[in-house]
CSV table of C-alpha atoms and ligand atoms in Angstrom, one decimal:
chain,number,residue,atom,x,y,z
A,1,MET,CA,-6.4,44.0,19.6
A,2,THR,CA,-7.0,40.2,19.3
A,3,LYS,CA,-6.6,38.8,15.8
A,4,ARG,CA,-8.9,35.9,14.9
A,5,ILE,CA,-8.5,32.8,12.8
A,6,LEU,CA,-11.8,31.2,12.2
A,7,ILE,CA,-11.9,27.6,10.9
A,8,VAL,CA,-15.1,26.2,9.5
A,9,GLY,CA,-15.5,22.5,10.0
A,10,ALA,CA,-14.1,19.9,12.5
A,11,GLY,CA,-13.0,17.2,10.1
A,12,PHE,CA,-9.5,16.0,9.1
A,13,ALA,CA,-8.5,19.3,7.4
A,14,ALA,CA,-10.0,21.6,10.1
A,15,THR,CA,-8.5,19.7,13.0
A,16,ASP,CA,-5.0,19.7,11.5
A,17,ALA,CA,-5.4,23.4,10.5
A,18,ALA,CA,-6.3,24.3,14.1
A,19,LEU,CA,-3.3,22.4,15.5
A,20,SER,CA,-0.8,23.8,13.0
A,21,ALA,CA,-2.0,27.3,13.5
A,22,ALA,CA,-1.7,26.8,17.3
A,23,ARG,CA,1.8,25.3,16.7
A,24,LEU,CA,3.0,28.4,14.8
A,25,ARG,CA,1.5,30.7,17.4
A,26,ASP,CA,3.3,28.8,20.1
A,27,LEU,CA,6.6,28.9,18.2
A,28,GLN,CA,6.3,32.6,17.7
A,29,LYS,CA,5.5,33.0,21.4
A,30,VAL,CA,2.2,34.8,20.7
A,31,SER,CA,-0.5,34.4,23.3
A,32,SER,CA,-4.0,33.2,22.6
A,33,ARG,CA,-5.2,36.6,23.7
A,34,ASP,CA,-3.4,38.2,20.8
A,35,LEU,CA,-4.2,35.5,18.3
A,36,ALA,CA,-7.4,33.5,18.9
A,37,ILE,CA,-8.0,30.3,16.9
A,38,THR,CA,-11.7,29.2,16.8
A,39,VAL,CA,-13.2,26.1,15.2
A,40,ILE,CA,-16.9,26.2,14.3
A,41,ALA,CA,-18.8,23.0,13.4
A,42,PRO,CA,-22.1,21.3,14.2
A,43,ASN,CA,-20.4,19.0,16.7
A,44,PRO,CA,-17.1,18.9,18.5
A,45,VAL,CA,-16.1,15.5,17.0
A,46,LEU,CA,-14.1,14.3,14.1
A,47,THR,CA,-16.0,11.8,12.0
A,48,VAL,CA,-13.7,9.1,10.7
A,49,ARG,CA,-15.5,8.9,7.4
A,50,PRO,CA,-13.2,6.3,5.9
A,51,ARG,CA,-14.4,3.8,8.5
A,52,LEU,CA,-18.1,4.3,8.0
A,53,TYR,CA,-18.5,1.1,5.9
A,54,GLU,CA,-17.6,-0.9,9.0
A,55,PRO,CA,-20.1,-2.3,11.5
A,56,ASN,CA,-21.0,0.0,14.5
A,57,PRO,CA,-20.4,3.2,12.6
A,58,GLU,CA,-21.7,5.2,15.6
A,59,LYS,CA,-18.3,4.6,17.2
A,60,MET,CA,-16.4,6.2,14.3
A,61,VAL,CA,-16.2,9.7,15.9
A,62,VAL,CA,-13.4,11.2,18.0
A,63,PRO,CA,-14.2,13.8,20.6
A,64,LEU,CA,-12.1,17.0,20.0
A,65,LEU,CA,-12.8,19.3,23.0
A,66,ASP,CA,-10.0,18.1,25.2
A,67,LEU,CA,-7.5,18.2,22.3
A,68,PHE,CA,-8.6,21.8,21.3
A,69,SER,CA,-8.4,23.0,24.9
A,70,ALA,CA,-4.9,21.5,25.3
A,71,VAL,CA,-3.7,23.8,22.6
A,72,ASP,CA,-5.9,26.8,23.4
A,73,VAL,CA,-8.2,26.5,20.4
A,74,ASN,CA,-11.8,27.6,21.0
A,75,PHE,CA,-14.8,25.6,19.8
A,76,VAL,CA,-18.2,27.1,18.8
A,77,GLN,CA,-21.0,24.8,18.1
A,78,GLY,CA,-22.9,25.8,15.0
A,79,THR,CA,-23.6,25.3,11.3
A,80,VAL,CA,-22.3,28.1,9.1
A,81,ASN,CA,-24.9,29.3,6.5
A,82,ALA,CA,-23.5,32.6,5.3
A,83,ILE,CA,-20.1,34.1,4.7
A,84,ASP,CA,-19.5,37.8,4.1
A,85,THR,CA,-16.0,38.2,2.8
A,86,GLU,CA,-16.3,42.1,2.7
A,87,ASP,CA,-17.3,42.4,6.4
A,88,GLN,CA,-15.2,39.3,7.3
A,89,THR,CA,-18.1,37.7,9.2
A,90,VAL,CA,-19.8,34.3,9.1
A,91,THR,CA,-23.4,33.7,10.2
A,92,PHE,CA,-24.3,30.4,11.7
A,93,GLU,CA,-27.2,28.5,13.2
A,94,ASN,CA,-27.3,27.0,16.6
A,95,LEU,CA,-30.1,26.2,18.9
A,96,GLY,CA,-31.5,29.0,20.9
A,97,ASN,CA,-29.4,31.8,19.3
A,98,ASP,CA,-30.8,34.0,16.6
A,99,LYS,CA,-28.5,34.3,13.6
A,100,PRO,CA,-25.3,34.7,15.6
A,101,LYS,CA,-22.2,36.0,13.8
A,102,LEU,CA,-18.5,35.6,14.2
A,103,THR,CA,-15.9,37.9,12.8
A,104,TYR,CA,-12.5,36.8,11.4
A,105,ASP,CA,-9.2,38.2,10.3
A,106,ARG,CA,-8.4,34.9,8.5
A,107,LEU,CA,-11.1,32.4,7.5
A,108,ILE,CA,-10.2,28.8,6.7
A,109,LEU,CA,-13.0,27.0,4.9
A,110,ALA,CA,-12.6,23.3,5.8
A,111,ALA,CA,-16.2,22.2,5.7
A,112,GLY,CA,-15.5,19.1,3.5
A,113,SER,CA,-17.7,17.3,1.1
A,114,SER,CA,-20.7,15.1,1.0
A,115,LEU,CA,-22.1,12.4,-1.3
A,116,PHE,CA,-23.8,13.6,-4.4
A,117,ARG,CA,-27.1,11.8,-5.2
A,118,PRO,CA,-28.0,12.5,-8.8
A,119,PRO,CA,-31.6,13.2,-9.8
A,120,ILE,CA,-32.4,9.6,-10.7
A,121,PRO,CA,-35.9,8.5,-9.7
A,122,GLY,CA,-35.9,6.8,-6.3
A,123,VAL,CA,-32.3,7.5,-5.4
A,124,ASP,CA,-33.2,9.9,-2.6
A,125,GLU,CA,-35.9,7.8,-1.1
A,126,HIS,CA,-34.5,4.3,-1.5
A,127,THR,CA,-30.7,4.3,-1.2
A,128,PHE,CA,-28.5,4.0,1.8
A,129,SER,CA,-25.0,5.5,2.1
A,130,VAL,CA,-21.9,5.4,4.2
A,131,ASP,CA,-21.2,9.1,3.8
A,132,ASN,CA,-21.9,10.3,7.3
A,133,VAL,CA,-22.6,8.8,10.7
A,134,SER,CA,-26.3,9.1,10.5
A,135,ASP,CA,-26.6,7.5,7.0
A,136,ALA,CA,-24.1,4.7,8.0
A,137,VAL,CA,-26.1,4.0,11.2
A,138,SER,CA,-29.3,3.8,9.2
A,139,LEU,CA,-27.6,1.2,6.9
A,140,ASP,CA,-26.3,-0.7,9.8
A,141,GLY,CA,-29.8,-0.9,11.4
A,142,HIS,CA,-31.3,-1.9,8.1
A,143,LEU,CA,-28.8,-4.7,7.6
A,144,ASN,CA,-29.3,-6.0,11.1
A,145,SER,CA,-33.1,-5.9,10.6
A,146,LEU,CA,-32.9,-8.1,7.4
A,147,VAL,CA,-32.7,-11.2,9.5
A,148,LYS,CA,-36.3,-10.6,10.6
A,149,ARG,CA,-37.6,-10.7,7.0
A,150,PRO,CA,-38.5,-14.0,5.3
A,151,ALA,CA,-35.6,-15.4,3.4
A,152,SER,CA,-35.6,-14.5,-0.3
A,153,ALA,CA,-33.1,-13.6,-3.1
A,154,LYS,CA,-34.3,-10.0,-2.8
A,155,ARG,CA,-33.6,-9.9,1.0
A,156,ASN,CA,-30.1,-11.4,0.4
A,157,THR,CA,-29.1,-9.0,-2.4
A,158,ILE,CA,-27.2,-5.8,-2.0
A,159,VAL,CA,-26.6,-3.4,-4.9
A,160,VAL,CA,-23.7,-1.0,-4.6
A,161,ALA,CA,-23.8,1.9,-7.0
A,162,GLY,CA,-20.4,3.2,-8.0
A,163,GLY,CA,-17.2,1.1,-8.6
A,164,GLY,CA,-14.7,3.7,-7.4
A,165,PHE,CA,-12.7,3.5,-4.1
A,166,THR,CA,-15.6,3.9,-1.7
A,167,GLY,CA,-18.0,1.6,-3.7
A,168,ILE,CA,-15.3,-1.2,-3.8
A,169,GLU,CA,-14.6,-0.9,-0.1
A,170,VAL,CA,-18.3,-1.0,0.7
A,171,ALA,CA,-19.0,-3.9,-1.7
A,172,THR,CA,-16.1,-6.1,-0.5
A,173,GLU,CA,-17.1,-5.6,3.1
A,174,MET,CA,-20.8,-6.6,2.5
A,175,PRO,CA,-20.6,-10.4,1.9
A,176,THR,CA,-19.0,-11.0,5.3
A,177,ARG,CA,-21.1,-8.5,7.1
A,178,LEU,CA,-24.4,-9.8,5.7
A,179,ARG,CA,-23.5,-13.4,6.3
A,180,LYS,CA,-22.7,-12.6,9.9
A,181,ILE,CA,-26.2,-11.2,10.2
A,182,LEU,CA,-28.1,-13.8,8.2
A,183,GLY,CA,-26.2,-16.9,8.9
A,184,ARG,CA,-23.0,-18.3,7.4
A,185,ASP,CA,-24.8,-20.5,4.9
A,186,ASP,CA,-27.1,-18.0,3.4
A,187,ASP,CA,-26.7,-17.3,-0.2
A,188,VAL,CA,-25.7,-13.6,-0.2
A,189,GLN,CA,-25.4,-11.7,-3.5
A,190,VAL,CA,-23.6,-8.4,-3.8
A,191,VAL,CA,-23.7,-6.6,-7.2
A,192,LEU,CA,-21.4,-3.7,-7.9
A,193,VAL,CA,-22.7,-1.4,-10.7
A,194,GLU,CA,-20.2,0.9,-12.4
A,195,ARG,CA,-21.1,3.2,-15.4
A,196,SER,CA,-17.6,3.2,-16.8
A,197,SER,CA,-16.4,0.2,-18.9
A,198,THR,CA,-14.2,-1.1,-16.0
A,199,ILE,CA,-14.3,-1.3,-12.2
A,200,ALA,CA,-12.0,1.1,-10.4
A,201,PRO,CA,-11.5,3.3,-13.5
A,202,ASP,CA,-8.9,5.4,-11.7
A,203,MET,CA,-6.8,2.5,-10.4
A,204,GLY,CA,-4.8,1.7,-13.5
A,205,ASP,CA,-4.0,-1.6,-15.2
A,206,GLU,CA,-1.4,-2.9,-12.7
A,207,ALA,CA,-3.7,-2.5,-9.7
A,208,ARG,CA,-7.1,-3.4,-11.2
A,209,PRO,CA,-6.5,-7.1,-11.6
A,210,HIS,CA,-6.0,-7.4,-7.8
A,211,ILE,CA,-9.4,-5.8,-7.2
A,212,ILE,CA,-11.1,-8.0,-9.8
A,213,LYS,CA,-9.5,-11.1,-8.2
A,214,ALA,CA,-10.9,-10.0,-4.8
A,215,LEU,CA,-14.3,-9.4,-6.2
A,216,ASN,CA,-14.3,-12.9,-7.8
A,217,GLN,CA,-13.1,-14.5,-4.6
A,218,LEU,CA,-16.0,-12.9,-2.7
A,219,GLY,CA,-18.5,-13.8,-5.4
A,220,ILE,CA,-19.3,-10.2,-6.1
A,221,ARG,CA,-20.9,-9.6,-9.5
A,222,ALA,CA,-19.5,-6.5,-11.2
A,223,VAL,CA,-21.8,-4.9,-13.8
A,224,THR,CA,-19.8,-2.4,-15.9
A,225,GLY,CA,-20.8,-0.1,-18.7
A,226,ALA,CA,-24.3,0.4,-17.3
A,227,GLY,CA,-25.8,2.9,-14.9
A,228,ILE,CA,-28.7,2.8,-12.5
A,229,THR,CA,-31.7,4.5,-14.1
A,230,SER,CA,-34.2,4.1,-11.3
A,231,VAL,CA,-34.4,2.7,-7.7
A,232,ASP,CA,-37.5,1.6,-5.9
A,233,ALA,CA,-38.3,-0.2,-2.7
A,234,ASP,CA,-37.7,-3.6,-4.3
A,235,GLY,CA,-34.5,-3.0,-6.2
A,236,VAL,CA,-32.9,-1.2,-9.2
A,237,THR,CA,-33.3,-1.0,-13.0
A,238,LEU,CA,-30.2,-0.5,-15.1
A,239,SER,CA,-29.6,1.4,-18.3
A,240,ASN,CA,-29.0,-2.0,-20.1
A,241,GLY,CA,-32.5,-3.0,-19.2
A,242,GLU,CA,-31.6,-5.4,-16.4
A,243,ARG,CA,-33.7,-5.5,-13.3
A,244,ILE,CA,-32.1,-6.5,-10.0
A,245,ASP,CA,-34.4,-7.2,-7.0
A,246,ALA,CA,-32.6,-6.1,-3.9
A,247,SER,CA,-33.7,-5.0,-0.4
A,248,THR,CA,-30.6,-2.9,0.0
A,249,VAL,CA,-29.1,-0.3,-2.4
A,250,ILE,CA,-26.1,1.6,-1.3
A,251,TRP,CA,-25.2,4.8,-3.2
A,252,SER,CA,-21.4,5.4,-3.4
A,253,ALA,CA,-21.0,7.3,-6.6
A,254,GLY,CA,-19.8,10.9,-6.6
A,255,MET,CA,-18.8,13.5,-4.1
A,256,ARG,CA,-19.4,17.3,-4.0
A,257,ALA,CA,-17.6,19.9,-2.0
A,258,THR,CA,-19.6,21.7,0.7
A,259,ASP,CA,-22.1,24.2,-0.6
A,260,LEU,CA,-20.3,26.9,1.4
A,261,THR,CA,-17.7,27.1,-1.4
A,262,ALA,CA,-20.4,28.7,-3.5
A,263,LEU,CA,-20.6,31.6,-1.0
A,264,ILE,CA,-17.0,32.6,-1.9
A,265,ASN,CA,-16.8,34.6,-5.1
A,266,ALA,CA,-14.0,32.6,-6.7
A,267,GLU,CA,-13.3,29.9,-9.2
A,268,ARG,CA,-14.4,26.4,-8.4
A,269,ASP,CA,-13.9,23.0,-10.2
A,270,ASN,CA,-16.6,20.6,-11.4
A,271,LEU,CA,-16.8,19.1,-7.8
A,272,GLY,CA,-17.4,22.5,-6.3
A,273,ARG,CA,-13.9,22.8,-4.8
A,274,LEU,CA,-12.3,26.3,-4.6
A,275,LEU,CA,-9.2,26.6,-6.6
A,276,VAL,CA,-6.5,27.7,-4.2
A,277,ASP,CA,-2.9,29.0,-4.6
A,278,ALA,CA,0.3,27.4,-3.3
A,279,ASN,CA,-0.4,28.8,0.2
A,280,LEU,CA,-3.9,27.5,0.1
A,281,ALA,CA,-5.4,31.0,0.0
A,282,VAL,CA,-8.3,31.7,-2.4
A,283,PRO,CA,-7.0,34.1,-5.1
A,284,GLY,CA,-8.8,37.4,-5.3
A,285,VAL,CA,-10.6,37.0,-2.0
A,286,ALA,CA,-8.8,38.7,0.9
A,287,ASN,CA,-8.0,36.7,3.9
A,288,VAL,CA,-9.8,33.5,2.9
A,289,TYR,CA,-8.1,30.1,2.8
A,290,ALA,CA,-9.8,26.8,1.7
A,291,THR,CA,-8.5,23.3,2.4
A,292,GLY,CA,-9.3,19.6,2.5
A,293,ASP,CA,-12.2,18.4,0.3
A,294,ALA,CA,-13.4,22.0,-0.1
A,295,ALA,CA,-10.3,23.0,-2.1
A,296,LYS,CA,-8.3,21.9,-5.1
A,297,ALA,CA,-4.6,22.6,-5.0
A,298,ALA,CA,-1.5,21.6,-7.1
A,299,SER,CA,0.2,18.9,-5.0
A,300,ASP,CA,3.5,19.0,-6.9
A,301,ASP,CA,5.2,20.6,-9.9
A,302,LEU,CA,4.4,17.7,-12.1
A,303,GLY,CA,0.7,18.5,-12.9
A,304,ASN,CA,-0.9,16.5,-10.1
A,305,TYR,CA,-3.7,17.9,-8.0
A,306,THR,CA,-5.2,17.0,-4.7
A,307,LEU,CA,-8.0,14.5,-4.5
A,308,MET,CA,-10.9,14.3,-2.0
A,309,SER,CA,-8.9,12.1,0.4
A,310,CYS,CA,-7.8,12.1,4.0
A,311,GLN,CA,-4.2,12.1,3.1
A,312,HIS,CA,-4.6,15.3,1.1
A,313,ALA,CA,-7.1,16.8,3.6
A,314,LYS,CA,-4.9,16.4,6.6
A,315,ARG,CA,-1.8,17.8,5.0
A,316,MET,CA,-3.6,20.6,3.3
A,317,GLY,CA,-5.2,21.4,6.6
A,318,ALA,CA,-1.9,21.7,8.3
A,319,PHE,CA,-0.5,24.0,5.6
A,320,ALA,CA,-3.6,26.2,5.6
A,321,GLY,CA,-3.6,26.6,9.4
A,322,ASN,CA,0.1,27.4,9.3
A,323,ASN,CA,-0.2,29.9,6.5
A,324,ALA,CA,-3.2,31.7,7.9
A,325,ALA,CA,-1.4,32.1,11.2
A,326,ALA,CA,1.9,33.1,9.4
A,327,SER,CA,0.1,35.9,7.6
A,328,LEU,CA,-1.0,37.4,10.9
A,329,MET,CA,2.4,37.2,12.5
A,330,ASN,CA,4.7,38.4,9.7
A,331,VAL,CA,6.1,34.9,9.2
A,332,GLU,CA,6.9,33.6,5.7
A,333,PRO,CA,4.2,31.1,4.5
A,334,GLU,CA,5.2,27.5,3.6
A,335,PRO,CA,3.9,26.6,0.2
A,336,TYR,CA,1.9,23.4,0.2
A,337,HIS,CA,3.5,20.3,-1.4
A,338,GLN,CA,2.7,16.6,-1.2
A,339,ARG,CA,4.9,14.7,-3.5
A,340,THR,CA,4.1,11.2,-2.4
A,341,TYR,CA,0.7,9.8,-3.0
A,342,VAL,CA,-0.4,6.3,-1.9
A,343,THR,CA,-3.7,4.4,-2.1
A,344,CYS,CA,-4.7,1.7,0.4
A,345,LEU,CA,-7.9,0.0,-0.6
A,346,ASP,CA,-9.7,-2.4,1.7
A,347,LEU,CA,-10.9,-5.5,-0.2
A,348,GLY,CA,-12.7,-7.2,2.7
A,349,GLU,CA,-11.8,-10.8,3.5
A,350,PRO,CA,-9.2,-11.2,0.7
A,351,GLY,CA,-7.1,-8.4,2.3
A,352,ALA,CA,-6.3,-5.0,0.8
A,353,LEU,CA,-4.3,-3.3,-2.0
A,354,PHE,CA,-1.5,-0.7,-1.3
A,355,THR,CA,-0.2,1.3,-4.2
A,356,ARG,CA,2.4,4.1,-4.4
A,357,GLY,CA,2.5,7.0,-6.8
A,358,TRP,CA,0.1,8.5,-9.3
A,359,ASP,CA,0.7,5.6,-11.6
A,360,ARG,CA,-0.3,3.3,-8.7
A,361,LYS,CA,2.6,0.9,-8.5
A,362,VAL,CA,1.4,-2.1,-6.4
A,363,GLU,CA,3.5,-2.4,-3.3
A,364,ALA,CA,1.5,-4.8,-1.2
A,365,THR,CA,-1.5,-7.0,-1.5
A,366,GLY,CA,-3.6,-9.4,0.6
A,367,ALA,CA,-2.8,-9.7,4.3
A,368,ASP,CA,0.3,-7.5,4.1
A,369,ALA,CA,-1.7,-4.6,2.6
A,370,LYS,CA,-4.5,-5.3,5.1
A,371,THR,CA,-2.1,-4.7,8.0
A,372,ILE,CA,-1.2,-1.3,6.4
A,373,LYS,CA,-4.9,-0.5,5.9
A,374,GLN,CA,-5.7,-1.3,9.5
A,375,GLU,CA,-2.8,0.9,10.7
A,376,VAL,CA,-4.0,3.8,8.4
A,377,ASN,CA,-7.6,3.5,9.6
A,378,THR,CA,-6.9,3.1,13.3
A,379,ILE,CA,-3.7,5.2,13.8
A,380,TRP,CA,-2.6,7.5,11.0
A,381,ILE,CA,-5.8,9.3,10.3
A,382,TYR,CA,-6.7,9.8,14.0
A,383,PRO,CA,-5.8,13.1,15.7
A,384,PRO,CA,-3.1,13.1,18.4
A,385,LYS,CA,-3.8,12.7,22.0
A,386,ALA,CA,-4.9,15.7,24.1
A,387,ASP,CA,-1.4,16.6,25.2
A,388,ARG,CA,-0.1,20.1,24.3
A,389,ASN,CA,3.4,19.1,23.4
A,390,VAL,CA,2.4,16.0,21.5
A,391,ALA,CA,-0.3,17.8,19.6
A,392,LEU,CA,1.8,20.8,18.6
A,393,ALA,CA,4.7,18.6,17.5
A,394,TYR,CA,2.3,16.5,15.4
A,395,ALA,CA,1.1,19.4,13.5
A,396,LYS,CA,4.3,20.5,11.8
A,397,PRO,CA,3.0,20.8,8.2
A,398,SER,CA,5.8,19.1,6.4
A,399,SER,CA,5.6,16.0,8.6
A,400,VAL,CA,1.8,15.5,8.3
A,401,VAL,CA,1.0,12.3,6.5
A,402,ASP,CA,4.4,12.1,4.9
A,403,PHE,CA,4.9,8.6,3.5
B,501,FAD,C1,-17.0,5.8,3.1
B,501,FAD,C2,-15.8,6.6,2.9
B,501,FAD,C3,-14.6,6.0,2.7
B,501,FAD,C4,-13.5,6.8,2.5
B,501,FAD,N1,-12.3,6.2,2.4
B,501,FAD,C5,-11.2,6.9,2.3
B,501,FAD,C6,-9.9,6.3,2.2
B,501,FAD,O1,-9.8,5.1,2.3
B,501,FAD,N2,-8.8,7.1,2.1
B,501,FAD,C7,-8.9,8.4,2.0
B,501,FAD,O2,-7.9,9.1,2.0
B,501,FAD,N3,-10.1,9.1,2.0
B,501,FAD,C8,-11.2,8.4,2.2
B,501,FAD,N4,-12.4,9.0,2.2
B,501,FAD,C9,-12.5,10.4,1.9
B,501,FAD,C10,-12.2,11.2,3.2
B,501,FAD,O3,-13.0,10.8,4.2
B,501,FAD,C11,-12.4,12.7,2.9
B,501,FAD,O4,-11.6,13.1,1.9
B,501,FAD,C12,-12.1,13.5,4.2
B,501,FAD,O5,-13.0,13.2,5.2
B,501,FAD,C13,-12.0,15.0,3.9
B,501,FAD,O6,-11.7,15.7,5.0
B,501,FAD,P1,-12.2,17.2,5.3
B,501,FAD,O7,-11.7,17.6,6.6
B,501,FAD,O8,-11.9,18.0,4.1
B,501,FAD,O9,-13.8,17.1,5.3
B,501,FAD,P2,-14.8,16.2,6.2
B,501,FAD,O10,-14.2,15.0,6.8
B,501,FAD,O11,-16.0,16.0,5.3
B,501,FAD,O12,-15.2,17.2,7.4
B,501,FAD,C14,-15.9,18.4,7.2
B,501,FAD,C15,-16.3,19.0,8.5
B,501,FAD,O13,-17.0,20.2,8.2
B,501,FAD,C16,-18.2,20.3,9.0
B,501,FAD,N5,-19.1,21.1,8.3
B,501,FAD,C17,-19.8,20.8,7.2
B,501,FAD,N6,-20.7,21.8,6.9
B,501,FAD,C18,-20.5,22.7,7.8
B,501,FAD,C19,-21.1,24.0,8.0
B,501,FAD,N7,-22.0,24.5,7.2
B,501,FAD,N8,-20.7,24.7,9.1
B,501,FAD,C20,-19.8,24.2,9.9
B,501,FAD,N9,-19.2,23.0,9.8
B,501,FAD,C21,-19.5,22.3,8.7
B,501,FAD,C22,-18.5,18.8,9.2
B,501,FAD,O14,-19.4,18.6,10.3
B,501,FAD,C23,-17.1,18.2,9.4
B,501,FAD,O15,-16.8,18.4,10.7
B,501,FAD,C24,-13.6,8.2,2.4
B,501,FAD,C25,-14.8,8.8,2.5
B,501,FAD,C26,-15.9,8.1,2.8
B,501,FAD,C27,-17.3,8.7,2.9
């Protein structure tokens, strides 16, 4: 009888999970009739989320059907809304089909994460984001429409909420982007608001000065130690009492794992991620794996854990796919490990910042780091071409995003 691996999601983790499961199936000379690999997601595209702060975000999607068909992976269009780990079924929604179900022998939950908007007055109604294509397209349209409004300080001001990685990348992109729209000489003001006492709280003391220098070069005002307490159509109010009039407020503070993790009866962290073992299986729940932003795993033996990042999602995906397939073919699993960790932060016109290690040793700055960032964003995080041999070779777990 056919054994079934079902992968929920079509992002970085899910795509690499599908490819690596297909790779192991191929190596074991098992046919797709005996081991079926199916991806289920709302759309057969990979959204390149790390590029959604760039102009034309509608272009940041990669079609997946040809790639999947090259390696005999099935695709089902649908949004999963229930998981029964006893019956080993998932229920999903898709147009014109009444509560269809799929069964699995192994489930890989790779449905990612999304921006968390806290219950602060006005945040839902009045903030933009670069979290998904539709939000990023709304922001892009809004920025392009500002030129039709009468010039004013409010029109020319953008507030970015959250001084972490995404907030910094968004904020440093905005001065150039807005000046292109409004005209080179317009007085553009970008304000980055961070609740912690410093910008980039996770970046460390060696890397942070490079970020602060770039913010200064771009004329971005950083407000630290204050949070946004309300947002309205005309701007934001901060916890320190300051009022900032702004036509554009971009929320970039905080991510949460997919709600689907709550449907699995297992331990989760404060971001909603399922805690997984070394094989990326969910302890205590038979035949369920979780990966990418939906999971938290130890990345080494030194006490480091995966972050919500592409570099972790891709490699975790490859190990989860491999190990789910291995468990159905009597092959030893490969414990997940990812000893190198790098960060490449875009800083807009001044360039970028490339660090290595959890202590974030600075390895490149300015134009040199920008070249690395462009390579990461246009090559490394993209899936392989739709060629069976290329795609199967690409998905060897221990070579995926190995720096
Ligand atoms: C603006 C921005 C900038 C970023 N910059 C960086 C960066 O520079 N470096 C870096 O490493 N990371 C960066 N990240 C983080 C990175 O994008 C995520 O860590 C990565 O996308 C996680 O991959 P994933 O496959 O786990 O999840 P996702 O990419 O979120 O993919 C999830 C998939 O699951 C599908 N899905 C969701 N719900 C369901 C459902 N109910 N049923 C079926 N399918 C579902 C989605 O449609 C999608 O296909 C950035 C993120 C953003 C938003």
